[in-house]
mmCIF file of C-alpha atoms and ligand atoms in Angstrom:
data_model
loop_
_atom_site.group_PDB
_atom_site.id
_atom_site.type_symbol
_atom_site.label_atom_id
_atom_site.label_comp_id
_atom_site.label_asym_id
_atom_site.label_seq_id
_atom_site.Cartn_x
_atom_site.Cartn_y
_atom_site.Cartn_z
ATOM 1 C CA UNK G 795 -19.971 -8.795 1.966
ATOM 2 C CA UNK G 796 -20.311 -5.006 2.045
ATOM 3 C CA UNK G 797 -16.794 -3.595 2.444
ATOM 4 C CA UNK G 798 -16.010 -0.013 3.475
ATOM 5 C CA UNK G 799 -12.678 1.029 1.941
ATOM 6 C CA UNK G 800 -10.927 3.942 3.657
ATOM 7 C CA UNK G 801 -8.427 5.599 1.318
ATOM 8 C CA UNK G 802 -10.167 3.877 -1.581
ATOM 9 C CA UNK G 803 -9.225 6.608 -4.077
ATOM 10 C CA UNK G 804 -5.536 5.972 -3.419
ATOM 11 C CA UNK G 805 -3.147 3.739 -5.300
ATOM 12 C CA UNK G 806 -3.649 0.405 -3.526
ATOM 13 C CA UNK G 807 -7.214 1.114 -2.387
ATOM 14 C CA UNK G 808 -8.473 1.805 -5.928
ATOM 15 C CA UNK G 809 -6.966 -1.420 -7.296
ATOM 16 C CA UNK G 810 -8.417 -3.345 -4.354
ATOM 17 C CA UNK G 811 -11.849 -1.833 -4.996
ATOM 18 C CA UNK G 812 -11.784 -3.299 -8.516
ATOM 19 C CA UNK G 813 -10.748 -6.763 -7.285
ATOM 20 C CA UNK G 814 -13.353 -6.764 -4.502
ATOM 21 C CA UNK G 815 -16.136 -6.008 -6.976
ATOM 22 C CA UNK G 816 -14.768 -8.656 -9.369
ATOM 23 C CA UNK G 817 -14.977 -11.154 -6.500
ATOM 24 C CA UNK G 818 -18.651 -10.297 -5.952
ATOM 25 C CA UNK G 819 -18.426 -7.931 -2.976
ATOM 26 C CA UNK G 820 -20.261 -4.638 -2.554
ATOM 27 C CA UNK G 821 -18.122 -1.661 -1.598
ATOM 28 C CA UNK G 822 -18.238 1.942 -0.454
ATOM 29 C CA UNK G 823 -15.295 4.335 -0.371
ATOM 30 C CA UNK G 824 -14.272 7.023 2.106
ATOM 31 C CA UNK G 825 -11.416 9.367 1.168
ATOM 32 C CA UNK G 826 -10.466 12.989 1.874
ATOM 33 C CA UNK G 827 -8.445 13.148 -1.396
ATOM 34 C CA UNK G 828 -5.382 14.516 0.428
ATOM 35 C CA UNK G 829 -3.173 12.314 -1.767
ATOM 36 C CA UNK G 830 -5.599 11.361 -4.534
ATOM 37 C CA UNK G 831 -8.391 12.739 -6.631
ATOM 38 C CA UNK G 832 -12.091 11.982 -7.147
ATOM 39 C CA UNK G 833 -11.074 11.059 -10.716
ATOM 40 C CA UNK G 834 -9.865 7.757 -9.252
ATOM 41 C CA UNK G 835 -13.447 6.953 -8.298
ATOM 42 C CA UNK G 836 -14.571 7.534 -11.915
ATOM 43 C CA UNK G 837 -11.759 5.222 -13.049
ATOM 44 C CA UNK G 838 -12.878 2.446 -10.659
ATOM 45 C CA UNK G 839 -16.391 2.834 -12.060
ATOM 46 C CA UNK G 840 -15.042 2.497 -15.624
ATOM 47 C CA UNK G 841 -13.610 -0.913 -14.729
ATOM 48 C CA UNK G 842 -16.533 -2.277 -12.729
ATOM 49 C CA UNK G 843 -20.238 -2.775 -13.239
ATOM 50 C CA UNK G 844 -21.547 -2.567 -9.664
ATOM 51 C CA UNK G 845 -22.700 0.837 -8.394
ATOM 52 C CA UNK G 846 -21.148 2.119 -5.142
ATOM 53 C CA UNK G 847 -21.030 5.294 -3.081
ATOM 54 C CA UNK G 848 -17.890 7.348 -2.489
ATOM 55 C CA UNK G 849 -17.746 9.885 0.346
ATOM 56 C CA UNK G 850 -15.469 12.914 0.568
ATOM 57 C CA UNK G 851 -14.782 12.408 4.243
ATOM 58 C CA UNK G 852 -11.819 12.576 6.579
ATOM 59 C CA UNK G 853 -11.716 9.351 8.603
ATOM 60 C CA UNK G 854 -10.950 11.469 11.677
ATOM 61 C CA UNK G 855 -14.348 13.189 11.333
ATOM 62 C CA UNK G 856 -16.339 10.947 13.679
ATOM 63 C CA UNK G 857 -19.711 12.547 12.983
ATOM 64 C CA UNK G 858 -19.447 12.147 9.216
ATOM 65 C CA UNK G 859 -17.991 8.670 9.466
ATOM 66 C CA UNK G 860 -20.803 7.585 11.806
ATOM 67 C CA UNK G 861 -23.279 8.785 9.173
ATOM 68 C CA UNK G 862 -21.488 6.727 6.504
ATOM 69 C CA UNK G 863 -21.638 3.612 8.720
ATOM 70 C CA UNK G 864 -25.331 4.228 9.463
ATOM 71 C CA UNK G 865 -26.166 4.509 5.775
ATOM 72 C CA UNK G 866 -23.900 1.813 4.362
ATOM 73 C CA UNK G 867 -23.917 -0.780 7.167
ATOM 74 C CA UNK G 868 -20.600 -2.361 6.139
ATOM 75 C CA UNK G 869 -19.740 -5.918 7.259
ATOM 76 C CA UNK G 870 -16.009 -5.225 7.021
ATOM 77 C CA UNK G 871 -13.492 -2.400 6.656
ATOM 78 C CA UNK G 872 -10.225 -2.298 4.738
ATOM 79 C CA UNK G 873 -8.237 0.579 6.190
ATOM 80 C CA UNK G 874 -5.843 2.101 3.640
ATOM 81 C CA UNK G 875 -6.274 5.778 4.599
ATOM 82 C CA UNK G 876 -3.108 7.344 5.914
ATOM 83 C CA UNK G 877 -0.132 9.511 5.095
ATOM 84 C CA UNK G 878 2.731 7.420 3.708
ATOM 85 C CA UNK G 879 5.781 9.493 2.758
ATOM 86 C CA UNK G 880 8.673 8.274 4.907
ATOM 87 C CA UNK G 881 10.849 11.419 4.497
ATOM 88 C CA UNK G 882 7.976 13.845 5.021
ATOM 89 C CA UNK G 883 7.050 12.046 8.239
ATOM 90 C CA UNK G 884 10.448 12.969 9.702
ATOM 91 C CA UNK G 885 9.694 16.654 9.002
ATOM 92 C CA UNK G 886 6.037 16.496 10.073
ATOM 93 C CA UNK G 887 5.725 13.858 12.809
ATOM 94 C CA UNK G 888 2.676 15.472 14.406
ATOM 95 C CA UNK G 889 0.727 15.385 11.130
ATOM 96 C CA UNK G 890 1.597 11.699 10.695
ATOM 97 C CA UNK G 891 0.715 10.648 14.251
ATOM 98 C CA UNK G 892 -2.465 12.711 14.172
ATOM 99 C CA UNK G 893 -3.650 11.522 10.785
ATOM 100 C CA UNK G 894 -2.685 7.860 10.948
ATOM 101 C CA UNK G 895 -3.418 7.118 14.609
ATOM 102 C CA UNK G 896 -6.519 9.276 15.068
ATOM 103 C CA UNK G 897 -8.115 7.968 11.879
ATOM 104 C CA UNK G 898 -7.647 4.424 13.194
ATOM 105 C CA UNK G 899 -9.108 5.050 16.649
ATOM 106 C CA UNK G 900 -12.088 6.980 15.236
ATOM 107 C CA UNK G 901 -12.656 4.190 12.720
ATOM 108 C CA UNK G 902 -12.544 1.507 15.438
ATOM 109 C CA UNK G 903 -14.989 3.503 17.528
ATOM 110 C CA UNK G 904 -17.435 3.781 14.605
ATOM 111 C CA UNK G 905 -17.049 0.044 13.923
ATOM 112 C CA UNK G 906 -17.849 -0.759 17.558
ATOM 113 C CA UNK G 907 -20.888 1.550 17.607
ATOM 114 C CA UNK G 908 -22.199 -0.088 14.446
ATOM 115 C CA UNK G 909 -21.397 -3.748 15.152
ATOM 116 C CA UNK G 910 -18.830 -4.025 12.335
ATOM 117 C CA UNK G 911 -16.472 -6.862 13.298
ATOM 118 C CA UNK G 912 -13.850 -7.242 10.557
ATOM 119 C CA UNK G 913 -10.905 -4.946 9.823
ATOM 120 C CA UNK G 914 -8.034 -5.477 7.402
ATOM 121 C CA UNK G 915 -5.160 -3.021 7.859
ATOM 122 C CA UNK G 916 -2.414 -1.811 5.482
ATOM 123 C CA UNK G 917 0.750 -2.347 7.443
ATOM 124 C CA UNK G 918 4.265 -2.365 6.074
ATOM 125 C CA UNK G 919 7.469 -4.373 5.984
ATOM 126 C CA UNK G 920 9.028 -1.355 7.676
ATOM 127 C CA UNK G 921 7.948 -2.818 11.059
ATOM 128 C CA UNK G 922 10.659 -5.509 10.730
ATOM 129 C CA UNK G 923 13.318 -2.779 11.035
ATOM 130 C CA UNK G 924 16.942 -3.472 10.198
ATOM 131 C CA UNK G 925 17.697 -5.956 12.997
ATOM 132 C CA UNK G 926 16.004 -9.018 11.511
ATOM 133 C CA UNK G 927 17.717 -11.156 8.855
ATOM 134 C CA UNK G 928 16.051 -11.442 5.437
ATOM 135 C CA UNK G 929 13.730 -12.956 4.407
ATOM 136 C CA UNK G 930 11.320 -11.442 6.935
ATOM 137 C CA UNK G 931 8.822 -13.791 8.574
ATOM 138 C CA UNK G 932 5.701 -12.830 10.515
ATOM 139 C CA UNK G 933 6.947 -14.523 13.707
ATOM 140 C CA UNK G 934 10.061 -12.328 13.900
ATOM 141 C CA UNK G 935 10.105 -9.608 16.570
ATOM 142 C CA UNK G 936 9.359 -6.082 15.393
ATOM 143 C CA UNK G 937 12.490 -4.012 14.813
ATOM 144 C CA UNK G 938 13.240 -0.359 15.513
ATOM 145 C CA UNK G 939 11.420 1.887 13.058
ATOM 146 C CA UNK G 940 13.467 4.558 11.315
ATOM 147 C CA UNK G 941 10.732 7.164 10.752
ATOM 148 C CA UNK G 942 7.536 8.451 12.368
ATOM 149 C CA UNK G 943 5.676 6.893 9.414
ATOM 150 C CA UNK G 944 7.044 3.456 10.313
ATOM 151 C CA UNK G 945 6.245 4.062 13.965
ATOM 152 C CA UNK G 946 2.605 4.801 13.110
ATOM 153 C CA UNK G 947 2.406 1.361 11.456
ATOM 154 C CA UNK G 948 3.890 -0.271 14.555
ATOM 155 C CA UNK G 949 1.542 1.637 16.891
ATOM 156 C CA UNK G 950 -1.523 0.860 14.786
ATOM 157 C CA UNK G 951 -0.643 -2.841 14.697
ATOM 158 C CA UNK G 952 -0.507 -2.677 18.513
ATOM 159 C CA UNK G 953 -3.772 -0.738 18.840
ATOM 160 C CA UNK G 954 -5.589 -3.225 16.607
ATOM 161 C CA UNK G 955 -4.102 -6.212 18.446
ATOM 162 C CA UNK G 956 -5.130 -4.773 21.833
ATOM 163 C CA UNK G 957 -8.654 -3.974 20.639
ATOM 164 C CA UNK G 958 -9.055 -7.513 19.261
ATOM 165 C CA UNK G 959 -7.770 -8.946 22.559
ATOM 166 C CA UNK G 960 -10.405 -6.960 24.443
ATOM 167 C CA UNK G 961 -13.276 -7.888 22.113
ATOM 168 C CA UNK G 962 -13.274 -11.565 21.230
ATOM 169 C CA UNK G 963 -15.802 -11.044 18.432
ATOM 170 C CA UNK G 964 -13.390 -8.883 16.369
ATOM 171 C CA UNK G 965 -11.328 -10.097 13.416
ATOM 172 C CA UNK G 966 -8.124 -8.158 12.668
ATOM 173 C CA UNK G 967 -5.818 -8.845 9.711
ATOM 174 C CA UNK G 968 -2.498 -7.012 9.607
ATOM 175 C CA UNK G 969 -1.131 -7.117 6.058
ATOM 176 C CA UNK G 970 2.531 -6.208 5.808
ATOM 177 C CA UNK G 971 3.141 -4.982 2.271
ATOM 178 C CA UNK G 972 6.561 -5.047 0.709
ATOM 179 C CA UNK G 973 7.082 -2.713 -2.304
ATOM 180 C CA UNK G 974 3.875 -2.285 -4.329
ATOM 181 C CA UNK G 975 4.456 -1.192 -7.950
ATOM 182 C CA UNK G 976 2.757 -1.574 -11.340
ATOM 183 C CA UNK G 977 -0.700 -0.598 -12.493
ATOM 184 C CA UNK G 978 -3.958 -2.114 -13.668
ATOM 185 C CA UNK G 979 -3.253 -3.849 -17.030
ATOM 186 C CA UNK G 980 -6.014 -1.776 -18.678
ATOM 187 C CA UNK G 981 -3.972 1.409 -18.152
ATOM 188 C CA UNK G 982 -7.068 2.958 -16.530
ATOM 189 C CA UNK G 983 -5.783 2.822 -12.935
ATOM 190 C CA UNK G 984 -2.267 3.424 -11.656
ATOM 191 C CA UNK G 985 -0.204 5.326 -9.166
ATOM 192 C CA UNK G 986 -1.180 8.979 -9.330
ATOM 193 C CA UNK G 987 0.310 10.705 -6.281
ATOM 194 C CA UNK G 988 -0.088 14.431 -5.652
ATOM 195 C CA UNK G 989 3.253 16.288 -5.887
ATOM 196 C CA UNK G 990 6.783 14.966 -6.393
ATOM 197 C CA UNK G 991 6.953 11.193 -5.886
ATOM 198 C CA UNK G 992 9.155 9.646 -3.183
ATOM 199 C CA UNK G 993 9.137 6.006 -4.218
ATOM 200 C CA UNK G 994 11.273 4.455 -6.911
ATOM 201 C CA UNK G 995 8.720 3.391 -9.520
ATOM 202 C CA UNK G 996 6.646 6.618 -9.585
ATOM 203 C CA UNK G 997 9.937 8.521 -9.878
ATOM 204 C CA UNK G 998 11.087 6.317 -12.764
ATOM 205 C CA UNK G 999 7.713 6.856 -14.445
ATOM 206 C CA UNK G 1000 8.064 10.661 -14.183
ATOM 207 C CA UNK G 1001 11.587 10.511 -15.654
ATOM 208 C CA UNK G 1002 10.404 8.235 -18.477
ATOM 209 C CA UNK G 1003 7.511 10.625 -19.183
ATOM 210 C CA UNK G 1004 9.956 13.561 -19.368
ATOM 211 C CA UNK G 1005 8.490 15.317 -16.307
ATOM 212 C CA UNK G 1006 11.675 14.964 -14.227
ATOM 213 C CA UNK G 1007 15.116 15.062 -15.917
ATOM 214 C CA UNK G 1008 16.978 12.352 -14.016
ATOM 215 C CA UNK G 1009 16.692 9.576 -11.448
ATOM 216 C CA UNK G 1010 19.247 9.389 -8.663
ATOM 217 C CA UNK G 1011 20.008 5.846 -7.516
ATOM 218 C CA UNK G 1012 20.462 6.142 -3.759
ATOM 219 C CA UNK G 1013 23.750 4.370 -3.120
ATOM 220 C CA UNK G 1014 25.869 2.034 -5.233
ATOM 221 C CA UNK G 1015 28.052 0.673 -2.443
ATOM 222 C CA UNK G 1016 25.700 -1.583 -0.491
ATOM 223 C CA UNK G 1017 26.745 -5.185 0.314
ATOM 224 C CA UNK G 1018 24.538 -6.552 -2.469
ATOM 225 C CA UNK G 1019 25.471 -8.169 -5.812
ATOM 226 C CA UNK G 1020 25.384 -4.900 -7.812
ATOM 227 C CA UNK G 1021 25.830 -2.483 -4.897
ATOM 228 C CA UNK G 1022 22.228 -1.173 -4.959
ATOM 229 C CA UNK G 1023 19.475 -2.009 -2.447
ATOM 230 C CA UNK G 1024 17.353 -5.139 -2.767
ATOM 231 C CA UNK G 1025 13.571 -4.912 -2.395
ATOM 232 C CA UNK G 1026 10.598 -7.224 -2.807
ATOM 233 C CA UNK G 1027 8.547 -5.490 -5.523
ATOM 234 C CA UNK G 1028 4.984 -6.761 -5.781
ATOM 235 C CA UNK G 1029 2.464 -6.000 -8.529
ATOM 236 C CA UNK G 1030 -0.395 -3.906 -7.141
ATOM 237 C CA UNK G 1031 -2.984 -6.235 -8.715
ATOM 238 C CA UNK G 1032 -1.469 -9.242 -6.922
ATOM 239 C CA UNK G 1033 -1.474 -7.162 -3.740
ATOM 240 C CA UNK G 1034 -5.130 -6.200 -4.262
ATOM 241 C CA UNK G 1035 -6.070 -9.871 -4.719
ATOM 242 C CA UNK G 1036 -4.284 -10.626 -1.432
ATOM 243 C CA UNK G 1037 -6.815 -8.357 0.306
ATOM 244 C CA UNK G 1038 -9.724 -10.310 -1.159
ATOM 245 C CA UNK G 1039 -8.189 -13.544 0.143
ATOM 246 C CA UNK G 1040 -7.508 -11.988 3.566
ATOM 247 C CA UNK G 1041 -11.121 -10.841 3.774
ATOM 248 C CA UNK G 1042 -12.420 -14.311 2.883
ATOM 249 C CA UNK G 1043 -10.374 -15.830 5.672
ATOM 250 C CA UNK G 1044 -11.198 -13.095 8.199
ATOM 251 C CA UNK G 1045 -14.940 -13.622 7.697
ATOM 252 C CA UNK G 1046 -14.775 -17.012 9.392
ATOM 253 C CA UNK G 1047 -12.423 -16.104 12.232
ATOM 254 C CA UNK G 1048 -11.786 -13.844 15.211
ATOM 255 C CA UNK G 1049 -8.544 -12.569 16.748
ATOM 256 C CA UNK G 1050 -5.476 -11.058 15.075
ATOM 257 C CA UNK G 1051 -3.514 -12.515 12.183
ATOM 258 C CA UNK G 1052 -0.447 -11.105 10.411
ATOM 259 C CA UNK G 1053 0.470 -11.797 6.780
ATOM 260 C CA UNK G 1054 3.373 -10.704 4.616
ATOM 261 C CA UNK G 1055 2.236 -9.736 1.133
ATOM 262 C CA UNK G 1056 5.315 -10.005 -1.064
ATOM 263 C CA UNK G 1057 6.812 -12.196 -3.748
ATOM 264 C CA UNK G 1058 9.803 -13.395 -1.719
ATOM 265 C CA UNK G 1059 12.089 -12.407 -4.626
ATOM 266 C CA UNK G 1060 14.700 -9.666 -4.080
ATOM 267 C CA UNK G 1061 15.363 -7.246 -6.972
ATOM 268 C CA UNK G 1062 17.968 -4.453 -7.079
ATOM 269 C CA UNK G 1063 17.398 -0.841 -8.111
ATOM 270 C CA UNK G 1064 19.577 -1.363 -11.207
ATOM 271 C CA UNK G 1065 17.569 -4.473 -12.154
ATOM 272 C CA UNK G 1066 14.360 -2.426 -11.937
ATOM 273 C CA UNK G 1067 15.892 0.259 -14.172
ATOM 274 C CA UNK G 1068 16.936 -2.382 -16.751
ATOM 275 C CA UNK G 1069 13.480 -3.992 -16.697
ATOM 276 C CA UNK G 1070 11.817 -0.598 -17.131
ATOM 277 C CA UNK G 1071 14.104 0.242 -20.050
ATOM 278 C CA UNK G 1072 13.112 -3.061 -21.663
ATOM 279 C CA UNK G 1073 9.395 -2.370 -21.110
ATOM 280 C CA UNK G 1074 9.548 1.188 -22.452
ATOM 281 C CA UNK G 1075 12.049 0.443 -25.221
ATOM 282 C CA UNK G 1076 14.176 3.484 -24.330
ATOM 283 C CA UNK G 1077 17.062 4.294 -21.993
ATOM 284 C CA UNK G 1078 16.316 5.902 -18.644
ATOM 285 C CA UNK G 1079 18.370 8.872 -17.543
ATOM 286 C CA UNK G 1080 19.923 8.093 -14.149
ATOM 287 C CA UNK G 1081 23.015 8.580 -12.036
ATOM 288 C CA UNK G 1082 24.261 6.781 -8.954
ATOM 289 C CA UNK G 1083 24.356 9.147 -5.966
ATOM 290 C CA UNK G 1084 24.870 8.901 -2.209
ATOM 291 C CA UNK G 1085 22.842 6.644 0.059
ATOM 292 C CA UNK G 1086 19.477 7.871 1.353
ATOM 293 C CA UNK G 1087 19.278 8.049 5.134
ATOM 294 C CA UNK G 1088 17.176 5.282 6.670
ATOM 295 C CA UNK G 1089 17.371 2.833 3.722
ATOM 296 C CA UNK G 1090 18.257 -0.743 4.635
ATOM 297 C CA UNK G 1091 20.322 -2.788 2.150
ATOM 298 C CA UNK G 1092 17.864 -5.692 1.865
ATOM 299 C CA UNK G 1093 14.152 -6.022 2.488
ATOM 300 C CA UNK G 1094 12.227 -9.035 1.222
ATOM 301 C CA UNK G 1095 9.581 -11.399 2.467
ATOM 302 C CA UNK G 1096 9.081 -15.010 3.258
ATOM 303 C CA UNK G 1097 5.589 -15.208 1.727
ATOM 304 C CA UNK G 1098 4.899 -18.839 2.723
ATOM 305 C CA UNK G 1099 2.346 -18.064 5.468
ATOM 306 C CA UNK G 1100 0.063 -16.219 3.044
ATOM 307 C CA UNK G 1101 0.412 -19.092 0.594
ATOM 308 C CA UNK G 1102 -0.445 -21.676 3.250
ATOM 309 C CA UNK G 1103 -3.272 -19.858 5.072
ATOM 310 C CA UNK G 1104 -4.738 -17.553 2.420
ATOM 311 C CA UNK G 1105 -4.084 -19.699 -0.627
ATOM 312 C CA UNK G 1106 -2.487 -16.592 -2.168
ATOM 313 C CA UNK G 1107 0.745 -16.077 -4.064
ATOM 314 C CA UNK G 1108 2.043 -13.103 -6.043
ATOM 315 C CA UNK G 1109 2.356 -14.396 -9.593
ATOM 316 C CA UNK G 1110 3.185 -11.334 -11.711
ATOM 317 C CA UNK G 1111 6.822 -10.695 -12.600
ATOM 318 C CA UNK G 1112 9.075 -7.631 -12.567
ATOM 319 C CA UNK G 1113 8.592 -7.441 -16.352
ATOM 320 C CA UNK G 1114 4.790 -7.411 -15.838
ATOM 321 C CA UNK G 1115 5.153 -4.645 -13.225
ATOM 322 C CA UNK G 1116 7.298 -2.466 -15.521
ATOM 323 C CA UNK G 1117 5.085 -3.141 -18.584
ATOM 324 C CA UNK G 1118 1.944 -2.101 -16.709
ATOM 325 C CA UNK G 1119 3.577 0.974 -15.140
ATOM 326 C CA UNK G 1120 4.808 2.061 -18.571
ATOM 327 C CA UNK G 1121 1.392 1.394 -20.121
ATOM 328 C CA UNK G 1122 -0.270 3.554 -17.438
ATOM 329 C CA UNK G 1123 2.136 6.490 -17.748
ATOM 330 C CA UNK G 1124 2.005 6.315 -21.570
ATOM 331 C CA UNK G 1125 -1.785 6.537 -21.518
ATOM 332 C CA UNK G 1126 -1.881 9.059 -18.639
ATOM 333 C CA UNK G 1127 1.226 11.302 -18.915
ATOM 334 C CA UNK G 1128 -0.452 13.850 -16.661
ATOM 335 C CA UNK G 1129 -1.966 11.306 -14.308
ATOM 336 C CA UNK G 1130 -5.742 11.352 -13.922
ATOM 337 C CA UNK G 1131 -5.899 15.075 -14.593
ATOM 338 C CA UNK G 1132 -5.238 14.878 -18.322
HETATM 339 P P1 NAD J 527 -2.157 6.571 -1.227
HETATM 340 O O1 NAD J 527 -1.649 7.840 -0.640
HETATM 341 O O2 NAD J 527 -2.241 6.451 -2.701
HETATM 342 O O3 NAD J 527 -3.594 6.219 -0.609
HETATM 343 C C1 NAD J 527 -3.980 6.614 0.687
HETATM 344 C C2 NAD J 527 -5.326 7.311 0.542
HETATM 345 O O4 NAD J 527 -5.785 7.706 1.842
HETATM 346 C C3 NAD J 527 -5.262 8.575 -0.314
HETATM 347 O O5 NAD J 527 -6.292 8.523 -1.289
HETATM 348 C C4 NAD J 527 -5.503 9.718 0.678
HETATM 349 O O6 NAD J 527 -6.177 10.799 0.078
HETATM 350 C C5 NAD J 527 -6.331 9.017 1.737
HETATM 351 N N1 NAD J 527 -6.280 9.589 3.087
HETATM 352 C C6 NAD J 527 -5.169 9.916 3.803
HETATM 353 N N2 NAD J 527 -5.534 10.368 5.017
HETATM 354 C C7 NAD J 527 -6.895 10.305 5.070
HETATM 355 C C8 NAD J 527 -7.856 10.624 6.066
HETATM 356 N N3 NAD J 527 -7.501 11.109 7.278
HETATM 357 N N4 NAD J 527 -9.165 10.450 5.767
HETATM 358 C C9 NAD J 527 -9.538 9.966 4.557
HETATM 359 N N5 NAD J 527 -8.680 9.640 3.582
HETATM 360 C C10 NAD J 527 -7.363 9.816 3.847
HETATM 361 O O7 NAD J 527 -1.262 5.391 -0.618
HETATM 362 P P2 NAD J 527 -1.189 3.863 -1.022
HETATM 363 O O8 NAD J 527 0.129 3.624 -1.636
HETATM 364 O O9 NAD J 527 -2.421 3.448 -1.730
HETATM 365 O O10 NAD J 527 -1.135 3.226 0.438
HETATM 366 C C11 NAD J 527 -2.298 2.756 1.084
HETATM 367 C C12 NAD J 527 -1.905 2.269 2.469
HETATM 368 O O11 NAD J 527 -0.897 1.272 2.343
HETATM 369 C C13 NAD J 527 -1.311 3.364 3.357
HETATM 370 O O12 NAD J 527 -1.768 3.164 4.678
HETATM 371 C C14 NAD J 527 0.175 3.117 3.262
HETATM 372 O O13 NAD J 527 0.857 3.568 4.418
HETATM 373 C C15 NAD J 527 0.209 1.596 3.164
HETATM 374 N N6 NAD J 527 1.453 1.108 2.540
HETATM 375 C C16 NAD J 527 1.818 1.574 1.311
HETATM 376 C C17 NAD J 527 3.012 1.148 0.742
HETATM 377 C C18 NAD J 527 3.459 1.688 -0.599
HETATM 378 O O14 NAD J 527 4.645 1.581 -0.909
HETATM 379 N N7 NAD J 527 2.571 2.244 -1.418
HETATM 380 C C19 NAD J 527 3.824 0.221 1.413
HETATM 381 C C20 NAD J 527 3.412 -0.260 2.656
HETATM 382 C C21 NAD J 527 2.211 0.201 3.214
HETATM 383 N N1 UFG J 528 15.371 4.642 -4.656
HETATM 384 C C1 UFG J 528 16.302 5.266 -5.448
HETATM 385 N N2 UFG J 528 15.967 6.476 -5.977
HETATM 386 C C2 UFG J 528 14.770 7.089 -5.772
HETATM 387 C C3 UFG J 528 13.824 6.428 -4.969
HETATM 388 C C4 UFG J 528 14.162 5.206 -4.414
HETATM 389 O O1 UFG J 528 17.394 4.754 -5.655
HETATM 390 O O2 UFG J 528 14.539 8.197 -6.269
HETATM 391 C C5 UFG J 528 15.708 3.324 -4.103
HETATM 392 C C6 UFG J 528 15.729 3.315 -2.587
HETATM 393 O O3 UFG J 528 16.978 3.721 -2.096
HETATM 394 C C7 UFG J 528 15.403 1.866 -2.297
HETATM 395 C C8 UFG J 528 14.497 1.451 -3.456
HETATM 396 O O4 UFG J 528 14.725 2.409 -4.489
HETATM 397 O O5 UFG J 528 16.565 1.111 -2.365
HETATM 398 C C9 UFG J 528 13.037 1.466 -3.107
HETATM 399 O O6 UFG J 528 12.725 2.723 -2.519
HETATM 400 P P1 UFG J 528 11.222 3.210 -2.287
HETATM 401 O O7 UFG J 528 11.284 4.602 -1.743
HETATM 402 O O8 UFG J 528 10.418 2.979 -3.520
HETATM 403 O O9 UFG J 528 10.690 2.174 -1.208
HETATM 404 P P2 UFG J 528 11.264 1.810 0.221
HETATM 405 O O10 UFG J 528 11.739 0.402 0.138
HETATM 406 O O11 UFG J 528 12.197 2.822 0.754
HETATM 407 O O12 UFG J 528 9.937 1.979 1.085
HETATM 408 C C10 UFG J 528 8.827 1.156 0.872
HETATM 409 C C11 UFG J 528 7.509 1.874 1.142
HETATM 410 C C12 UFG J 528 7.370 2.223 2.590
HETATM 411 C C13 UFG J 528 7.693 1.060 3.453
HETATM 412 C C14 UFG J 528 9.024 0.465 3.100
HETATM 413 C C15 UFG J 528 9.362 -0.757 3.888
HETATM 414 O O13 UFG J 528 7.442 3.066 0.410
HETATM 415 O O14 UFG J 528 6.014 2.567 2.835
HETATM 416 O O15 UFG J 528 8.978 0.082 1.720
HETATM 417 O O16 UFG J 528 8.446 -1.729 3.602
HETATM 418 F F1 UFG J 528 7.725 1.472 4.750
#
């Protein structure tokens, strides 16, 4: 298949590009580099042997995107492009609704005009909200989202579901990611966000690399075994392989399907810190501070549907995730810009 990857220079998109090529697919990438750099494209090329085109293009730019579709004629789209910082979305809701929703509707329009029938979308466990009991299953009702970012995921899931209901030839896969961490084992690809990181692992990596003095653990008084939040951390390479499996299944089907992509195993913030210390062989400077607004105590998946229907499981461990993150930051202390 020829797969158009929006946001393919980003963290998850770049790892997925490598796994798609390894599985024999052709790809092309569209990214506006708002949270990435063209260096990521060079890195994908270092790890793969199949030529592909990458376009500096905002997905909201219909004219340019139509030209990409006309030239590339993709059979399927994996839609990663979007803004993803939960806290920033509270400060800049308009930017988040505009970027994430408009990019999706423009993309769907271009797909329709060009007869492209398969779309796989990067959704998030955030759509389960705080009302549902863990582990989260796909048949649970959506919960209340706690940020405009989360609401964009909920709205886009609805838009895609409605569009698939109106066009019976469309195949929509909604992949609800849990907490992607880790890096490609080569150390060539990893998480390389622009600016100060928001998520736990990139923050830990910056502290370990001496770029930020100290990590603050957000809350030590949650109703969990060690008082810190539990999350379902998943290695980005396992996550990337989940997309390949989802695409294989989508190719033979129409309608909308939802899959959790997680390990099903909860891990606390303190357990992540210990595992990272083991991987790096040195202590990490941290303190326990107040809770962060909007965090839920526990968030982890029931991954059995993806195992049953996609034949996919996340096999890499927390130690693998920390080893590969440490390997990436050790080889790239200044990210891709070194
Ligand atoms: P990322 O920021 O590394 O990648 C997103 C990419 O999209 C970036 O390269 C950015 O430059 C690009 N982009 C943003 N807006 C664009 C636009 N209008 N046109 C073209 N390119 C645009 O993020 P990621 O971690 O790789 O996440 C990928 C997707 O997965 C996002 O939709 C994110 O919301 C979703 N997701 C991520 C996580 C996570 O923890 N990383 C969890 C759940 C869901
Ligand atoms: N944390 C800290 N200190 C930090 C950063 C994070 O203690 O500096 C803690 C958080 O409180 C949380 C855990 O580490 O307990 C993980 O936090 P992240 O910010 O890495 O991830 P979240 O679970 O908050 O959010 C992630 C994705 C979102 C997605 C959400 C729900 O980033 O896109 O999972 O699936 F919406």
